[in-house]
Short mmCIF file of C-alpha atoms in Angstrom, two decimals:
data_model
loop_
_atom_site.label_atom_id
_atom_site.label_comp_id
_atom_site.label_asym_id
_atom_site.label_seq_id
_atom_site.Cartn_x
_atom_site.Cartn_y
_atom_site.Cartn_z
CA MET A 24 -118.19 -190.98 -166.84
CA ALA A 25 -117.11 -187.41 -167.88
CA LYS A 26 -120.54 -187.49 -169.90
CA ASP A 27 -122.54 -188.43 -166.19
CA MET A 28 -120.29 -185.40 -164.32
CA LEU A 29 -120.70 -183.29 -166.76
CA GLY A 30 -124.92 -183.68 -166.89
CA GLN A 31 -124.21 -183.41 -162.83
CA ALA A 32 -122.89 -179.91 -163.11
CA VAL A 33 -124.74 -178.77 -165.55
CA ARG A 34 -128.41 -179.52 -163.23
CA LYS A 35 -126.20 -177.48 -160.28
CA ILE A 36 -125.29 -174.96 -162.09
CA VAL A 37 -128.85 -174.08 -163.44
CA ASP A 38 -130.21 -174.47 -160.46
CA LEU A 39 -127.82 -171.09 -158.68
CA PRO A 40 -129.15 -168.16 -157.92
CA ASN A 41 -128.16 -165.90 -160.80
CA ASP A 42 -125.29 -163.57 -158.24
CA ARG A 43 -122.93 -166.59 -157.70
CA LEU A 44 -123.12 -167.58 -161.77
CA GLY A 45 -120.52 -165.60 -162.26
CA ILE A 46 -118.19 -166.51 -159.87
CA ILE A 47 -118.83 -170.30 -161.19
CA CYS A 48 -118.00 -168.92 -164.76
CA ASP A 49 -114.59 -167.34 -163.67
CA LEU A 50 -113.72 -170.33 -161.65
CA ALA A 51 -114.14 -172.58 -164.69
CA GLU A 52 -111.83 -170.00 -166.75
CA LYS A 53 -109.21 -169.90 -163.92
CA LEU A 54 -109.05 -173.96 -163.93
CA GLY A 55 -108.97 -173.96 -167.44
CA GLY A 56 -106.41 -171.38 -168.02
CA ASP A 57 -102.16 -171.04 -168.09
CA SER A 58 -102.02 -171.55 -164.27
CA GLY A 59 -105.61 -174.29 -164.18
CA GLN A 60 -103.02 -176.47 -162.07
CA GLU A 61 -102.48 -174.06 -159.09
CA TRP A 62 -106.02 -173.10 -159.55
CA PHE A 63 -106.70 -177.13 -159.49
CA THR A 64 -104.68 -177.66 -156.25
CA GLU A 65 -105.86 -174.71 -154.41
CA GLU A 66 -109.48 -175.68 -154.25
CA LYS A 67 -109.26 -178.71 -153.47
CA LYS A 68 -107.46 -177.73 -150.50
CA PHE A 69 -109.86 -175.22 -150.07
CA LEU A 70 -112.71 -177.92 -150.11
CA ARG A 71 -110.85 -179.74 -147.53
CA LYS A 72 -110.96 -176.80 -145.20
CA GLU A 73 -107.34 -176.51 -145.38
CA LYS A 74 -105.70 -173.57 -145.70
CA CYS A 75 -105.08 -172.13 -149.76
CA TRP A 76 -103.60 -169.26 -151.37
CA THR A 77 -100.61 -168.80 -148.48
CA VAL A 78 -99.47 -165.06 -149.12
CA VAL A 79 -96.28 -163.99 -148.51
CA ILE A 80 -96.55 -160.90 -147.07
CA ASP A 81 -93.11 -158.45 -148.15
CA THR A 82 -91.91 -156.49 -145.24
CA ILE A 83 -89.52 -154.08 -145.09
CA LEU A 84 -88.67 -154.71 -140.85
CA GLU A 85 -87.49 -157.41 -139.31
CA PHE A 86 -88.76 -157.52 -135.32
CA VAL A 87 -85.72 -158.14 -133.16
CA GLY A 88 -86.88 -157.97 -129.78
CA ASN A 89 -88.88 -156.00 -126.67
CA ILE A 90 -86.44 -153.43 -124.18
CA MET A 91 -88.88 -152.11 -120.70
CA ILE A 92 -87.40 -148.96 -119.96
CA PRO A 93 -87.69 -148.26 -116.19
CA ALA A 94 -89.86 -145.13 -115.01
CA ARG A 95 -88.54 -141.43 -114.37
CA ILE A 96 -89.72 -139.38 -111.60
CA GLY A 97 -90.06 -136.03 -111.84
CA LYS A 98 -88.51 -133.75 -115.94
CA PHE A 99 -86.59 -134.74 -118.00
CA VAL A 100 -84.83 -131.91 -118.82
CA ALA A 101 -83.65 -132.58 -122.53
CA LYS A 102 -80.35 -129.64 -122.30
CA ASP A 103 -79.05 -131.40 -119.11
CA HIS A 104 -78.99 -134.99 -120.87
CA PHE A 105 -77.95 -134.46 -123.89
CA ALA A 106 -74.37 -132.23 -124.01
CA VAL A 107 -71.55 -133.25 -125.37
CA ASP A 108 -69.02 -134.94 -123.23
CA THR A 109 -66.37 -138.29 -124.14
CA SER A 110 -64.58 -137.35 -120.92
CA ARG A 111 -64.50 -140.04 -118.10
CA LYS A 112 -66.86 -138.40 -115.71
CA ALA A 113 -69.22 -138.54 -119.05
CA ARG A 114 -72.25 -139.67 -117.82
CA VAL A 115 -73.10 -141.24 -121.47
CA LYS A 116 -70.48 -140.56 -123.76
CA ILE A 117 -71.79 -138.17 -126.52
CA SER A 118 -69.61 -137.28 -129.20
CA TYR A 119 -71.61 -134.87 -131.07
CA LEU A 120 -75.33 -133.12 -131.32
CA GLY A 121 -76.32 -132.03 -134.72
CA ASP A 122 -77.95 -128.61 -135.65
CA ASN A 123 -81.33 -130.28 -136.38
CA PHE A 124 -81.32 -131.98 -132.51
CA ARG A 125 -80.01 -128.69 -131.50
CA ASP A 126 -82.48 -126.72 -132.94
CA ASN A 127 -85.59 -128.29 -132.23
CA PHE A 128 -84.92 -131.22 -129.36
CA LEU A 129 -82.70 -129.52 -126.51
CA GLY A 130 -85.29 -126.54 -125.48
CA LYS A 131 -87.65 -129.80 -124.78
CA THR A 132 -88.31 -131.14 -120.99
CA GLU A 133 -90.68 -133.86 -121.19
CA ARG A 134 -92.37 -134.95 -117.68
CA VAL A 135 -94.24 -138.00 -115.85
CA ILE A 136 -92.36 -140.83 -117.54
CA SER A 137 -93.94 -143.62 -116.74
CA GLU A 138 -92.51 -147.43 -117.26
CA SER A 139 -92.74 -148.52 -121.22
CA VAL A 140 -91.95 -150.87 -123.30
CA LEU A 141 -90.28 -150.46 -126.50
CA ARG A 142 -89.73 -152.87 -129.62
CA TYR A 143 -87.08 -152.50 -131.87
CA ASP A 144 -86.41 -154.24 -135.43
CA ASN A 145 -83.73 -154.56 -138.60
CA ILE A 146 -84.67 -152.72 -141.40
CA LYS A 147 -84.45 -155.54 -144.26
CA LYS A 148 -84.45 -153.00 -147.18
CA SER A 149 -83.75 -148.94 -148.07
CA SER A 150 -86.83 -147.31 -146.88
CA ARG A 151 -87.54 -144.30 -146.11
CA ASP A 152 -89.69 -142.85 -143.06
CA ILE A 153 -93.76 -143.05 -144.35
CA LEU A 154 -92.96 -146.96 -145.23
CA ILE A 155 -91.39 -147.84 -141.87
CA ILE A 156 -93.81 -145.42 -140.09
CA ASN A 157 -96.71 -147.17 -141.71
CA GLU A 158 -94.97 -150.66 -141.74
CA LEU A 159 -95.19 -149.76 -136.96
CA GLY A 160 -98.74 -149.29 -137.08
CA GLY A 161 -99.28 -145.50 -137.62
CA ASP A 162 -97.75 -142.33 -135.91
CA ASP A 163 -99.37 -142.94 -132.76
CA LYS A 164 -97.03 -147.12 -132.65
CA ALA A 165 -93.85 -145.27 -133.37
CA LYS A 166 -93.39 -142.65 -131.57
CA THR A 167 -90.90 -142.56 -128.52
CA THR A 168 -89.51 -140.49 -126.31
CA LEU A 169 -86.64 -138.82 -125.83
CA PHE A 170 -85.55 -140.30 -122.22
CA GLU A 171 -86.59 -143.54 -123.66
CA MET A 172 -84.21 -143.03 -125.94
CA PHE A 173 -81.63 -141.00 -123.26
CA ALA A 174 -82.18 -144.61 -121.51
CA LEU A 175 -80.96 -146.86 -123.76
CA MET A 176 -77.81 -144.66 -124.17
CA GLU A 177 -77.32 -144.95 -120.63
CA MET A 178 -77.20 -148.28 -120.49
CA GLN A 179 -74.53 -148.14 -123.36
CA ALA A 180 -72.82 -145.16 -122.19
CA ASN A 181 -69.67 -146.37 -123.26
CA GLY A 182 -70.87 -147.33 -126.54
CA GLU A 183 -70.69 -151.24 -124.79
CA ASN A 184 -72.66 -153.91 -126.84
CA GLY A 185 -76.63 -154.24 -126.19
CA HIS A 186 -80.71 -153.04 -127.67
CA LEU A 187 -78.79 -150.12 -129.70
CA LEU A 188 -76.55 -151.14 -132.35
CA ALA A 189 -72.71 -149.85 -131.32
CA ASN A 190 -71.18 -150.77 -135.19
CA GLY A 191 -72.07 -147.22 -137.10
CA TYR A 192 -75.05 -148.10 -137.44
CA ALA A 193 -77.83 -145.97 -137.38
CA ASN A 194 -80.48 -146.09 -134.25
CA ILE A 195 -83.68 -144.68 -135.39
CA PHE A 196 -85.71 -142.94 -133.16
CA TYR A 197 -89.62 -140.85 -134.29
CA ILE A 198 -90.04 -138.44 -131.18
CA CYS A 199 -91.95 -135.23 -131.45
CA ASP A 200 -90.12 -131.72 -130.88
CA MET A 201 -90.97 -128.80 -128.99
CA THR A 202 -93.87 -128.00 -131.18
CA GLY A 203 -95.43 -131.56 -131.86
CA ILE A 204 -93.73 -131.97 -135.02
CA LEU A 205 -92.49 -135.93 -136.24
CA TRP A 206 -88.95 -136.06 -136.55
CA ALA A 207 -86.16 -139.31 -137.29
CA VAL A 208 -84.58 -138.54 -134.23
CA PHE A 209 -80.93 -141.08 -133.94
CA CYS A 210 -77.73 -142.39 -132.52
CA ARG A 211 -74.47 -144.24 -133.78
CA TRP A 212 -71.84 -145.10 -131.85
CA GLY A 213 -68.51 -142.95 -133.51
CA GLY A 214 -65.76 -140.84 -132.62
CA GLY A 215 -65.30 -142.23 -128.68
CA GLY A 216 -69.21 -141.45 -128.42
CA TRP A 217 -72.54 -140.94 -129.50
CA LEU A 218 -73.95 -138.99 -132.51
CA VAL A 219 -76.69 -137.45 -132.05
CA HIS A 220 -79.02 -135.82 -135.37
CA ALA A 221 -83.10 -135.04 -136.02
CA CYS A 222 -83.86 -135.52 -139.91
CA SER A 223 -87.60 -134.98 -141.11
CA VAL A 224 -89.24 -137.86 -141.60
CA GLY A 225 -90.52 -136.03 -145.28
CA ARG A 226 -86.83 -136.26 -146.81
CA PRO A 227 -87.03 -137.96 -150.20
CA HIS A 228 -84.04 -140.86 -148.35
CA ASP A 229 -83.85 -144.42 -147.64
CA TRP A 230 -82.17 -145.66 -144.19
CA PHE A 231 -79.78 -148.71 -144.88
CA ASP A 232 -80.74 -152.06 -144.82
CA GLY A 233 -79.34 -153.11 -140.67
CA TYR A 234 -80.12 -149.91 -139.25
CA ARG A 235 -81.70 -150.42 -136.28
CA VAL A 236 -85.94 -148.49 -135.53
CA PHE A 237 -87.43 -148.53 -132.03
CA SER A 238 -91.07 -147.95 -131.03
CA ARG A 239 -94.15 -148.76 -129.28
CA ASN A 240 -94.94 -152.41 -128.24
CA SER A 241 -98.71 -152.37 -127.93
#
């Protein structure tokens, strides 16, 4: 029986075009190697046109949800909204503005802002900005605006629970400054208000797992 099958296999191989013989040799080697049983099992699935060799992609982000940001009519002037104020009358309680944010974003004005949908993901393992941006789909997918960030802060003006983390962890937004340079701008709740910072996306430091990233939904 084995000799008959071997004979059939040889006759079929002889008739194959030369450009396919290499694949047959490679497959025969794998079937006879240490992982032969695994290759045998997956090959049977392939011949039955079933899904085989399912690969688990190791991602660094975990999708959480989407949030719609309403349109804004007119200009959004950063310095008119981002100001340290934790009083009872504060529109949004802000307890701190970092130097990088003050120097690169308080002079920015954003114009004609239409309705948008942001997605937000939690970081599953400590990662740098370049890896996070790549997984989001590149700069254009990652970019958000000061207005969108402030709109979310306004929804949780007093540190209430919501789409932003209010447990002291960072909420990260990738936003361009006045000159078009992309920064990692983040807010976290602390000191009775939101602390707002900006960091270079090229810095050699990781964001911790559990932090949250906001980006374009489409």
